[in-house]
Structure formats: C-alpha cells, structure tokens
Amino acid sequence: DGEAGSRGSGRVARWKWGSDMLGRAGFLLGRSMRVLERLGYQALSTAGPAAGRKKHKIPMKKASKLMQELRMERMKAVPTHPPFRTGDAVQVTLLPYATAPSPVTHKGVVIAKVNRGPDSNFILKEVYLGEVIERRIQTFAPMVQDIKVLHKAFIHKRDKRVRRSKLYYLRDRDPLICSVP
C-alpha cells in the first residue's frame, strides 16, 4: 500500500498516512514543546474538553484570525465620527503631513464610501477655485482630526435621500452641483 511503483511502470506513488506517520508527528510536537519549555515559554494547557483539538489547523486561517483581532484593537482606540452617507456635504479637518503646524479644511460632497473596519475610506469631491478635486480620505487615519456633516442629502438639495452607494455619475455633471458654500 505505502510503496511507490517502479521507475518505468508509470504508476503514481501513493503514500498512506498510517499510525507510523502520526506517531512521528506527535514525537516532533512533543520534542518542540520541551525545547520551548527549556527556553522559558510556558506550555499550552491541555486540560479541558477541547484539549486535543486546535481551533485553526490551517496557518492562513490562524493568521487571518490574529489580524482580525489586531484590527479590532485598533478600532477601539480611534475617535468616533458622526455618521454620514454618500451625497452628504461634509467638512474634513486633517493634517496635510505628520509634522504640519496647522490643519487644513476640505469641504465637499461624499461620492463614495467604503466600510472596511479600520481601513474604511470615502471619496470627497470638492470644487476649489473652479477646479474639481477628488480625494480619497481614510476615515480612521491619525491625520484626520475631525469630520463634520454640513448638510444631509446635499445632492438633492436636502429634500430626499440619495439612493445610490456610489455617485460616480456626478463626475460627468456640472461641477457646481458639488460646490459646498
């Protein structure tokens, strides 16, 4: 069962995982645990109902879980901003660079918003001296000092809510629609 075919037979080698291979893996695991204990690390507790079972056997899933925990920790430390949607006119106060002496204020319309935890961002469309500028701003970046909602549903003259999540069609329209006083 566990032997490979001869070289010229054209058969694919098949290996059977038996008790011998599992015993070898267990031996290596026990040996590595003893080395870690000698280095000063405490052994994992093997008591309890799920002692023999690991939560994530696949390393990628384990890494994803750790990254998720780190993101959630980072989310606890960030300031909360008022809720805003696409189509709202907002004023964003942020530092242009890390050692800037004073913050810069940008007023514009939110044309897109991406909610991804600490990596959330939005696109702000503003008109500055007749020139249209679109900026992608990270919502929870340390450079962002304040986000203030000036007008809700600014695109529809504060009459009704916007029914689209991305307002890319405003790129083709008159820039005066997005100019916030």
Short mmCIF file of N, CA and C in Angstrom, two decimals:
data_model
loop_
_atom_site.label_atom_id
_atom_site.label_comp_id
_atom_site.label_asym_id
_atom_site.label_seq_id
_atom_site.Cartn_x
_atom_site.Cartn_y
_atom_site.Cartn_z
N ASP A 1 0.80 -1.22 0.00
CA ASP A 1 0.00 0.00 0.00
C ASP A 1 0.84 1.27 0.00
N GLY A 2 1.84 1.32 0.85
CA GLY A 2 2.59 2.55 1.02
C GLY A 2 3.80 2.66 0.13
N GLU A 3 3.99 1.72 -0.78
CA GLU A 3 5.18 1.75 -1.61
C GLU A 3 4.89 2.37 -2.96
N ALA A 4 5.89 3.01 -3.50
CA ALA A 4 5.77 3.59 -4.83
C ALA A 4 6.08 2.52 -5.86
N GLY A 5 5.56 2.71 -7.06
CA GLY A 5 5.82 1.76 -8.13
C GLY A 5 7.25 1.90 -8.64
N SER A 6 7.64 0.98 -9.48
CA SER A 6 9.00 1.04 -10.02
C SER A 6 9.10 2.23 -10.96
N ARG A 7 10.32 2.56 -11.33
CA ARG A 7 10.56 3.75 -12.13
C ARG A 7 9.90 3.69 -13.49
N GLY A 8 9.92 2.59 -14.15
CA GLY A 8 9.41 2.53 -15.51
C GLY A 8 7.95 2.14 -15.61
N SER A 9 7.26 1.89 -14.51
CA SER A 9 5.89 1.38 -14.60
C SER A 9 4.87 2.48 -14.91
N GLY A 10 5.19 3.76 -14.65
CA GLY A 10 4.26 4.84 -14.94
C GLY A 10 3.20 5.03 -13.86
N ARG A 11 3.26 4.27 -12.79
CA ARG A 11 2.30 4.43 -11.69
C ARG A 11 2.67 5.63 -10.83
N VAL A 12 1.67 6.27 -10.30
CA VAL A 12 1.89 7.40 -9.40
C VAL A 12 2.12 6.85 -8.00
N ALA A 13 3.09 7.42 -7.33
CA ALA A 13 3.42 6.95 -5.98
C ALA A 13 2.30 7.36 -5.03
N ARG A 14 1.87 6.43 -4.21
CA ARG A 14 0.85 6.71 -3.20
C ARG A 14 1.42 6.39 -1.83
N TRP A 15 1.20 7.33 -0.92
CA TRP A 15 1.66 7.11 0.44
C TRP A 15 0.46 7.10 1.34
N LYS A 16 0.45 6.18 2.25
CA LYS A 16 -0.68 6.05 3.17
C LYS A 16 -0.24 6.59 4.52
N TRP A 17 -1.03 7.52 5.02
CA TRP A 17 -0.75 8.05 6.34
C TRP A 17 -1.25 7.06 7.37
N GLY A 18 -0.35 6.41 8.00
CA GLY A 18 -0.72 5.42 9.00
C GLY A 18 -0.33 5.87 10.38
N SER A 19 -0.38 4.95 11.30
CA SER A 19 -0.06 5.27 12.69
C SER A 19 1.41 5.63 12.83
N ASP A 20 2.24 5.11 11.91
CA ASP A 20 3.67 5.41 11.98
C ASP A 20 3.92 6.90 11.73
N MET A 21 3.28 7.46 10.71
CA MET A 21 3.47 8.86 10.40
C MET A 21 2.89 9.76 11.49
N LEU A 22 1.71 9.42 11.99
CA LEU A 22 1.11 10.23 13.05
C LEU A 22 1.94 10.15 14.32
N GLY A 23 2.51 9.00 14.59
CA GLY A 23 3.37 8.85 15.76
C GLY A 23 4.60 9.72 15.63
N ARG A 24 5.15 9.80 14.44
CA ARG A 24 6.32 10.64 14.20
C ARG A 24 5.98 12.12 14.40
N ALA A 25 4.81 12.55 13.91
CA ALA A 25 4.40 13.94 14.09
C ALA A 25 4.20 14.25 15.57
N GLY A 26 3.61 13.32 16.30
CA GLY A 26 3.42 13.52 17.73
C GLY A 26 4.74 13.62 18.46
N PHE A 27 5.71 12.80 18.06
CA PHE A 27 7.04 12.85 18.66
C PHE A 27 7.70 14.20 18.44
N LEU A 28 7.61 14.71 17.20
CA LEU A 28 8.20 16.01 16.88
C LEU A 28 7.52 17.13 17.65
N LEU A 29 6.20 17.05 17.79
CA LEU A 29 5.46 18.07 18.53
C LEU A 29 5.88 18.07 19.99
N GLY A 30 5.97 16.88 20.59
CA GLY A 30 6.38 16.79 21.98
C GLY A 30 7.79 17.31 22.18
N ARG A 31 8.67 16.99 21.25
CA ARG A 31 10.05 17.45 21.34
C ARG A 31 10.14 18.97 21.24
N SER A 32 9.38 19.57 20.32
CA SER A 32 9.42 21.02 20.19
C SER A 32 8.83 21.70 21.42
N MET A 33 7.83 21.10 22.04
CA MET A 33 7.25 21.67 23.26
C MET A 33 8.28 21.67 24.39
N ARG A 34 9.06 20.58 24.47
CA ARG A 34 10.08 20.51 25.52
C ARG A 34 11.17 21.56 25.28
N VAL A 35 11.53 21.80 24.02
CA VAL A 35 12.53 22.82 23.71
C VAL A 35 12.01 24.20 24.09
N LEU A 36 10.75 24.47 23.79
CA LEU A 36 10.17 25.76 24.15
C LEU A 36 10.12 25.95 25.66
N GLU A 37 9.80 24.88 26.40
CA GLU A 37 9.77 24.97 27.85
C GLU A 37 11.16 25.28 28.40
N ARG A 38 12.19 24.67 27.79
CA ARG A 38 13.56 24.94 28.22
C ARG A 38 13.94 26.40 27.97
N LEU A 39 13.41 27.00 26.91
CA LEU A 39 13.71 28.39 26.60
C LEU A 39 12.93 29.37 27.46
N GLY A 40 11.99 28.88 28.25
CA GLY A 40 11.25 29.75 29.16
C GLY A 40 9.81 29.99 28.79
N TYR A 41 9.33 29.41 27.70
CA TYR A 41 7.93 29.56 27.33
C TYR A 41 7.10 28.55 28.10
N GLN A 42 5.91 28.97 28.50
CA GLN A 42 5.03 28.05 29.20
C GLN A 42 4.29 27.19 28.20
N ALA A 43 4.08 25.94 28.56
CA ALA A 43 3.36 25.02 27.68
C ALA A 43 1.88 25.39 27.67
N LEU A 44 1.24 25.10 26.56
CA LEU A 44 -0.20 25.36 26.46
C LEU A 44 -0.94 24.39 27.36
N SER A 45 -2.00 24.84 27.93
CA SER A 45 -2.80 23.99 28.81
C SER A 45 -3.49 22.91 27.99
N THR A 46 -3.38 21.67 28.46
CA THR A 46 -4.03 20.56 27.75
C THR A 46 -5.26 20.09 28.49
N ALA A 47 -5.68 20.82 29.50
CA ALA A 47 -6.86 20.42 30.24
C ALA A 47 -8.10 21.00 29.57
N GLY A 48 -9.23 20.35 29.77
CA GLY A 48 -10.47 20.86 29.22
C GLY A 48 -11.04 19.95 28.16
N PRO A 49 -12.27 20.22 27.72
CA PRO A 49 -12.93 19.34 26.76
C PRO A 49 -12.32 19.39 25.37
N ALA A 50 -11.76 20.53 24.96
CA ALA A 50 -11.22 20.64 23.61
C ALA A 50 -9.70 20.61 23.62
N ALA A 51 -9.12 19.79 24.52
CA ALA A 51 -7.68 19.79 24.68
C ALA A 51 -6.97 19.25 23.44
N GLY A 52 -7.51 18.23 22.81
CA GLY A 52 -6.83 17.63 21.67
C GLY A 52 -7.12 18.33 20.36
N ARG A 53 -8.03 19.28 20.34
CA ARG A 53 -8.46 19.92 19.10
C ARG A 53 -7.96 21.35 19.06
N LYS A 54 -7.40 21.76 17.92
CA LYS A 54 -6.98 23.15 17.74
C LYS A 54 -8.08 23.90 17.01
N LYS A 55 -8.16 25.20 17.26
CA LYS A 55 -9.21 26.00 16.65
C LYS A 55 -8.96 26.16 15.16
N HIS A 56 -7.74 26.52 14.79
CA HIS A 56 -7.40 26.72 13.38
C HIS A 56 -6.21 25.84 13.04
N LYS A 57 -6.42 24.84 12.23
CA LYS A 57 -5.32 23.98 11.84
C LYS A 57 -4.57 24.55 10.65
N ILE A 58 -5.27 25.32 9.81
CA ILE A 58 -4.64 25.90 8.63
C ILE A 58 -3.95 27.20 9.05
N PRO A 59 -2.65 27.35 8.77
CA PRO A 59 -1.93 28.55 9.21
C PRO A 59 -2.53 29.86 8.69
N MET A 60 -3.07 29.86 7.48
CA MET A 60 -3.64 31.08 6.92
C MET A 60 -4.84 31.54 7.73
N LYS A 61 -5.66 30.59 8.16
CA LYS A 61 -6.82 30.96 8.96
C LYS A 61 -6.38 31.51 10.31
N LYS A 62 -5.33 30.93 10.87
CA LYS A 62 -4.84 31.41 12.15
C LYS A 62 -4.30 32.84 12.00
N ALA A 63 -3.57 33.09 10.93
CA ALA A 63 -3.03 34.43 10.70
C ALA A 63 -4.17 35.43 10.46
N SER A 64 -5.19 35.02 9.72
CA SER A 64 -6.33 35.91 9.49
C SER A 64 -7.04 36.25 10.78
N LYS A 65 -7.17 35.27 11.66
CA LYS A 65 -7.81 35.50 12.95
C LYS A 65 -7.00 36.49 13.78
N LEU A 66 -5.67 36.35 13.78
CA LEU A 66 -4.82 37.28 14.53
C LEU A 66 -4.92 38.69 13.96
N MET A 67 -4.93 38.80 12.64
CA MET A 67 -5.04 40.12 12.02
C MET A 67 -6.39 40.76 12.34
N GLN A 68 -7.43 39.96 12.37
CA GLN A 68 -8.77 40.46 12.71
C GLN A 68 -8.77 41.01 14.15
N GLU A 69 -8.13 40.30 15.07
CA GLU A 69 -8.06 40.77 16.45
C GLU A 69 -7.27 42.07 16.55
N LEU A 70 -6.18 42.18 15.80
CA LEU A 70 -5.39 43.41 15.82
C LEU A 70 -6.19 44.58 15.25
N ARG A 71 -6.97 44.34 14.20
CA ARG A 71 -7.80 45.41 13.63
C ARG A 71 -8.86 45.87 14.64
N MET A 72 -9.45 44.92 15.34
CA MET A 72 -10.48 45.28 16.31
C MET A 72 -9.88 46.07 17.47
N GLU A 73 -8.66 45.73 17.88
CA GLU A 73 -7.98 46.50 18.92
C GLU A 73 -7.73 47.92 18.45
N ARG A 74 -7.30 48.05 17.20
CA ARG A 74 -7.02 49.37 16.64
C ARG A 74 -8.30 50.20 16.52
N MET A 75 -9.43 49.54 16.27
CA MET A 75 -10.71 50.25 16.14
C MET A 75 -11.14 50.84 17.47
N LYS A 76 -10.78 50.19 18.59
CA LYS A 76 -11.19 50.70 19.90
C LYS A 76 -10.51 52.02 20.22
N ALA A 77 -9.30 52.24 19.67
CA ALA A 77 -8.53 53.42 20.01
C ALA A 77 -8.84 54.63 19.13
N VAL A 78 -9.59 54.45 18.05
CA VAL A 78 -9.83 55.56 17.13
C VAL A 78 -11.02 56.40 17.59
N PRO A 79 -11.01 57.69 17.28
CA PRO A 79 -12.14 58.54 17.66
C PRO A 79 -13.36 58.22 16.79
N THR A 80 -14.52 58.48 17.33
CA THR A 80 -15.75 58.23 16.57
C THR A 80 -16.12 59.50 15.80
N HIS A 81 -16.58 59.30 14.61
CA HIS A 81 -17.02 60.40 13.76
C HIS A 81 -18.54 60.32 13.62
N PRO A 82 -19.20 61.44 13.32
CA PRO A 82 -20.65 61.37 13.13
C PRO A 82 -20.97 60.52 11.90
N PRO A 83 -22.08 59.83 11.92
CA PRO A 83 -22.43 59.01 10.75
C PRO A 83 -22.77 59.89 9.54
N PHE A 84 -22.25 59.51 8.39
CA PHE A 84 -22.56 60.23 7.15
C PHE A 84 -22.71 59.22 6.04
N ARG A 85 -23.39 59.65 4.97
CA ARG A 85 -23.67 58.78 3.83
C ARG A 85 -23.18 59.44 2.55
N THR A 86 -23.28 58.69 1.47
CA THR A 86 -22.96 59.29 0.18
C THR A 86 -24.01 60.35 -0.14
N GLY A 87 -23.58 61.42 -0.75
CA GLY A 87 -24.48 62.51 -1.07
C GLY A 87 -24.51 63.59 -0.02
N ASP A 88 -23.88 63.36 1.13
CA ASP A 88 -23.83 64.37 2.19
C ASP A 88 -22.68 65.34 1.94
N ALA A 89 -22.88 66.58 2.36
CA ALA A 89 -21.80 67.56 2.32
C ALA A 89 -21.09 67.52 3.66
N VAL A 90 -19.77 67.30 3.63
CA VAL A 90 -19.00 67.18 4.86
C VAL A 90 -17.82 68.14 4.84
N GLN A 91 -17.34 68.44 6.03
CA GLN A 91 -16.14 69.25 6.20
C GLN A 91 -15.14 68.40 6.96
N VAL A 92 -13.98 68.16 6.35
CA VAL A 92 -12.95 67.30 6.94
C VAL A 92 -11.77 68.17 7.33
N THR A 93 -11.36 68.07 8.59
CA THR A 93 -10.18 68.78 9.07
C THR A 93 -9.08 67.75 9.27
N LEU A 94 -7.99 67.94 8.53
CA LEU A 94 -6.88 66.98 8.63
C LEU A 94 -5.55 67.68 8.47
N LEU A 95 -4.52 66.98 8.92
CA LEU A 95 -3.16 67.49 8.77
C LEU A 95 -2.63 67.07 7.41
N PRO A 96 -2.02 67.98 6.65
CA PRO A 96 -1.51 67.60 5.32
C PRO A 96 -0.33 66.63 5.41
N TYR A 97 0.47 66.74 6.47
CA TYR A 97 1.56 65.80 6.70
C TYR A 97 1.77 65.70 8.21
N ALA A 98 2.57 64.77 8.65
CA ALA A 98 2.65 64.42 10.07
C ALA A 98 3.13 65.58 10.95
N THR A 99 4.08 66.38 10.48
CA THR A 99 4.62 67.45 11.32
C THR A 99 4.06 68.82 10.96
N ALA A 100 2.90 68.85 10.34
CA ALA A 100 2.30 70.12 9.92
C ALA A 100 1.91 70.95 11.15
N PRO A 101 2.15 72.26 11.11
CA PRO A 101 1.81 73.10 12.27
C PRO A 101 0.31 73.34 12.42
N SER A 102 -0.41 73.39 11.30
CA SER A 102 -1.84 73.66 11.40
C SER A 102 -2.61 72.76 10.44
N PRO A 103 -3.85 72.41 10.80
CA PRO A 103 -4.65 71.53 9.93
C PRO A 103 -5.24 72.28 8.74
N VAL A 104 -5.66 71.50 7.75
CA VAL A 104 -6.29 72.03 6.54
C VAL A 104 -7.73 71.53 6.51
N THR A 105 -8.65 72.39 6.04
CA THR A 105 -10.06 72.03 5.99
C THR A 105 -10.48 71.83 4.53
N HIS A 106 -11.19 70.74 4.29
CA HIS A 106 -11.72 70.43 2.96
C HIS A 106 -13.24 70.30 3.07
N LYS A 107 -13.97 71.00 2.20
CA LYS A 107 -15.43 70.90 2.15
C LYS A 107 -15.80 70.27 0.82
N GLY A 108 -16.70 69.33 0.85
CA GLY A 108 -17.12 68.71 -0.39
C GLY A 108 -18.25 67.72 -0.18
N VAL A 109 -18.56 67.00 -1.26
CA VAL A 109 -19.64 66.03 -1.25
C VAL A 109 -19.03 64.63 -1.26
N VAL A 110 -19.57 63.74 -0.45
CA VAL A 110 -19.11 62.36 -0.43
C VAL A 110 -19.74 61.64 -1.61
N ILE A 111 -18.92 61.17 -2.55
CA ILE A 111 -19.48 60.46 -3.71
C ILE A 111 -19.32 58.95 -3.60
N ALA A 112 -18.52 58.48 -2.66
CA ALA A 112 -18.37 57.04 -2.44
C ALA A 112 -17.89 56.80 -1.02
N LYS A 113 -18.30 55.68 -0.45
CA LYS A 113 -17.89 55.34 0.90
C LYS A 113 -17.66 53.84 0.95
N VAL A 114 -16.54 53.44 1.57
CA VAL A 114 -16.21 52.02 1.72
C VAL A 114 -16.06 51.74 3.21
N ASN A 115 -16.88 50.84 3.73
CA ASN A 115 -16.82 50.48 5.14
C ASN A 115 -16.04 49.17 5.28
N ARG A 116 -14.81 49.28 5.80
CA ARG A 116 -13.96 48.11 5.97
C ARG A 116 -13.27 48.15 7.33
N GLY A 117 -14.00 48.42 8.38
CA GLY A 117 -13.40 48.48 9.71
C GLY A 117 -12.41 49.63 9.81
N PRO A 118 -11.20 49.36 10.30
CA PRO A 118 -10.22 50.45 10.43
C PRO A 118 -9.69 50.94 9.09
N ASP A 119 -9.92 50.18 8.03
CA ASP A 119 -9.46 50.58 6.69
C ASP A 119 -10.56 51.30 5.90
N SER A 120 -11.59 51.79 6.57
CA SER A 120 -12.68 52.48 5.89
C SER A 120 -12.18 53.78 5.25
N ASN A 121 -12.78 54.13 4.11
CA ASN A 121 -12.41 55.37 3.45
C ASN A 121 -13.60 55.91 2.68
N PHE A 122 -13.47 57.14 2.21
CA PHE A 122 -14.51 57.75 1.39
C PHE A 122 -13.85 58.68 0.39
N ILE A 123 -14.58 58.95 -0.69
CA ILE A 123 -14.09 59.88 -1.72
C ILE A 123 -14.85 61.18 -1.57
N LEU A 124 -14.11 62.25 -1.39
CA LEU A 124 -14.68 63.58 -1.22
C LEU A 124 -14.44 64.37 -2.50
N LYS A 125 -15.52 64.87 -3.07
CA LYS A 125 -15.42 65.69 -4.29
C LYS A 125 -15.66 67.13 -3.90
N GLU A 126 -14.63 67.96 -4.14
CA GLU A 126 -14.76 69.37 -3.80
C GLU A 126 -14.39 70.22 -5.00
N VAL A 127 -14.92 71.42 -5.04
CA VAL A 127 -14.61 72.38 -6.10
C VAL A 127 -13.81 73.50 -5.46
N TYR A 128 -12.56 73.66 -5.93
CA TYR A 128 -11.67 74.68 -5.37
C TYR A 128 -11.22 75.59 -6.50
N LEU A 129 -11.64 76.84 -6.46
CA LEU A 129 -11.33 77.83 -7.49
C LEU A 129 -11.72 77.35 -8.88
N GLY A 130 -12.89 76.74 -8.97
CA GLY A 130 -13.41 76.27 -10.24
C GLY A 130 -12.84 74.94 -10.71
N GLU A 131 -11.89 74.39 -9.98
CA GLU A 131 -11.25 73.11 -10.34
C GLU A 131 -11.82 72.00 -9.46
N VAL A 132 -12.19 70.88 -10.08
CA VAL A 132 -12.75 69.75 -9.34
C VAL A 132 -11.62 68.89 -8.80
N ILE A 133 -11.67 68.61 -7.50
CA ILE A 133 -10.66 67.79 -6.85
C ILE A 133 -11.36 66.65 -6.13
N GLU A 134 -10.93 65.43 -6.38
CA GLU A 134 -11.45 64.27 -5.66
C GLU A 134 -10.35 63.73 -4.77
N ARG A 135 -10.67 63.52 -3.51
CA ARG A 135 -9.70 62.99 -2.56
C ARG A 135 -10.26 61.72 -1.92
N ARG A 136 -9.42 60.71 -1.84
CA ARG A 136 -9.78 59.51 -1.07
C ARG A 136 -9.19 59.69 0.32
N ILE A 137 -10.05 59.73 1.31
CA ILE A 137 -9.63 60.01 2.69
C ILE A 137 -9.92 58.79 3.54
N GLN A 138 -8.90 58.35 4.27
CA GLN A 138 -9.08 57.25 5.22
C GLN A 138 -9.87 57.78 6.42
N THR A 139 -10.96 57.12 6.75
CA THR A 139 -11.86 57.63 7.79
C THR A 139 -11.18 57.65 9.16
N PHE A 140 -10.41 56.60 9.47
CA PHE A 140 -9.82 56.49 10.81
C PHE A 140 -8.32 56.73 10.79
N ALA A 141 -7.83 57.49 9.82
CA ALA A 141 -6.40 57.80 9.76
C ALA A 141 -6.04 58.75 10.91
N PRO A 142 -4.83 58.65 11.45
CA PRO A 142 -4.45 59.55 12.54
C PRO A 142 -4.34 61.00 12.10
N MET A 143 -4.20 61.26 10.81
CA MET A 143 -4.11 62.64 10.31
C MET A 143 -5.48 63.34 10.32
N VAL A 144 -6.56 62.56 10.28
CA VAL A 144 -7.91 63.14 10.26
C VAL A 144 -8.26 63.57 11.68
N GLN A 145 -8.46 64.87 11.85
CA GLN A 145 -8.78 65.38 13.18
C GLN A 145 -10.28 65.43 13.43
N ASP A 146 -11.04 65.82 12.40
CA ASP A 146 -12.48 65.98 12.61
C ASP A 146 -13.22 65.82 11.29
N ILE A 147 -14.39 65.20 11.37
CA ILE A 147 -15.30 65.12 10.23
C ILE A 147 -16.63 65.69 10.71
N LYS A 148 -17.11 66.70 10.01
CA LYS A 148 -18.35 67.36 10.41
C LYS A 148 -19.32 67.32 9.24
N VAL A 149 -20.55 66.88 9.49
CA VAL A 149 -21.57 66.83 8.45
C VAL A 149 -22.23 68.21 8.35
N LEU A 150 -22.10 68.83 7.19
CA LEU A 150 -22.68 70.16 7.00
C LEU A 150 -24.14 70.07 6.57
N HIS A 151 -24.43 69.22 5.57
CA HIS A 151 -25.80 69.07 5.06
C HIS A 151 -26.04 67.61 4.72
N LYS A 152 -27.17 67.09 5.12
CA LYS A 152 -27.57 65.74 4.72
C LYS A 152 -28.19 65.81 3.34
N ALA A 153 -27.97 64.81 2.52
CA ALA A 153 -28.54 64.70 1.17
C ALA A 153 -28.35 66.00 0.39
N PHE A 154 -27.15 66.47 0.34
CA PHE A 154 -26.84 67.74 -0.31
C PHE A 154 -27.11 67.70 -1.81
N ILE A 155 -26.94 66.55 -2.41
CA ILE A 155 -27.12 66.40 -3.85
C ILE A 155 -28.56 66.71 -4.25
N HIS A 156 -29.51 66.28 -3.45
CA HIS A 156 -30.92 66.51 -3.75
C HIS A 156 -31.48 67.72 -3.00
N LYS A 157 -30.60 68.67 -2.73
CA LYS A 157 -30.99 69.92 -2.05
C LYS A 157 -31.69 69.66 -0.73
N ARG A 158 -31.17 68.66 -0.01
CA ARG A 158 -31.65 68.29 1.33
C ARG A 158 -33.13 67.91 1.33
N ASP A 159 -33.65 67.51 0.17
CA ASP A 159 -35.07 67.19 0.05
C ASP A 159 -35.33 65.70 0.25
N LYS A 160 -34.52 64.84 -0.38
CA LYS A 160 -34.72 63.40 -0.25
C LYS A 160 -33.37 62.71 -0.19
N ARG A 161 -33.36 61.51 0.31
CA ARG A 161 -32.10 60.79 0.48
C ARG A 161 -31.58 60.28 -0.85
N VAL A 162 -30.29 60.02 -0.89
CA VAL A 162 -29.64 59.51 -2.09
C VAL A 162 -29.84 58.00 -2.12
N ARG A 163 -30.18 57.45 -3.27
CA ARG A 163 -30.50 56.02 -3.37
C ARG A 163 -29.39 55.21 -4.01
N ARG A 164 -28.19 55.75 -4.10
CA ARG A 164 -27.05 55.04 -4.68
C ARG A 164 -25.91 55.02 -3.67
N SER A 165 -25.13 53.96 -3.71
CA SER A 165 -23.99 53.89 -2.80
C SER A 165 -22.76 54.58 -3.39
N LYS A 166 -22.67 54.61 -4.71
CA LYS A 166 -21.55 55.28 -5.38
C LYS A 166 -22.13 56.30 -6.36
N LEU A 167 -21.71 57.54 -6.24
CA LEU A 167 -22.24 58.61 -7.08
C LEU A 167 -21.23 59.02 -8.14
N TYR A 168 -20.69 58.03 -8.85
CA TYR A 168 -19.68 58.33 -9.87
C TYR A 168 -20.27 59.08 -11.06
N TYR A 169 -21.57 59.04 -11.21
CA TYR A 169 -22.18 59.77 -12.33
C TYR A 169 -22.04 61.28 -12.15
N LEU A 170 -21.72 61.74 -10.95
CA LEU A 170 -21.52 63.18 -10.73
C LEU A 170 -20.24 63.69 -11.38
N ARG A 171 -19.36 62.78 -11.78
CA ARG A 171 -18.13 63.20 -12.45
C ARG A 171 -18.43 63.81 -13.82
N ASP A 172 -19.52 63.35 -14.43
CA ASP A 172 -19.89 63.85 -15.76
C ASP A 172 -20.78 65.09 -15.70
N ARG A 173 -21.31 65.38 -14.53
CA ARG A 173 -22.24 66.51 -14.40
C ARG A 173 -21.49 67.82 -14.17
N ASP A 174 -22.26 68.88 -14.07
CA ASP A 174 -21.71 70.22 -13.84
C ASP A 174 -21.03 70.26 -12.47
N PRO A 175 -19.81 70.78 -12.38
CA PRO A 175 -19.10 70.81 -11.10
C PRO A 175 -19.77 71.68 -10.03
N LEU A 176 -20.62 72.60 -10.45
CA LEU A 176 -21.27 73.47 -9.48
C LEU A 176 -22.25 72.70 -8.59
N ILE A 177 -22.67 71.51 -9.03
CA ILE A 177 -23.57 70.69 -8.19
C ILE A 177 -22.87 70.33 -6.88
N CYS A 178 -21.56 70.11 -6.94
CA CYS A 178 -20.83 69.64 -5.77
C CYS A 178 -20.12 70.74 -4.99
N SER A 179 -20.32 71.99 -5.38
CA SER A 179 -19.64 73.05 -4.65
C SER A 179 -20.41 73.37 -3.37
N VAL A 180 -19.73 73.22 -2.25
CA VAL A 180 -20.35 73.47 -0.94
C VAL A 180 -19.99 74.87 -0.49
N PRO A 181 -20.99 75.70 -0.14
CA PRO A 181 -20.69 77.07 0.29
C PRO A 181 -20.01 77.13 1.66
#
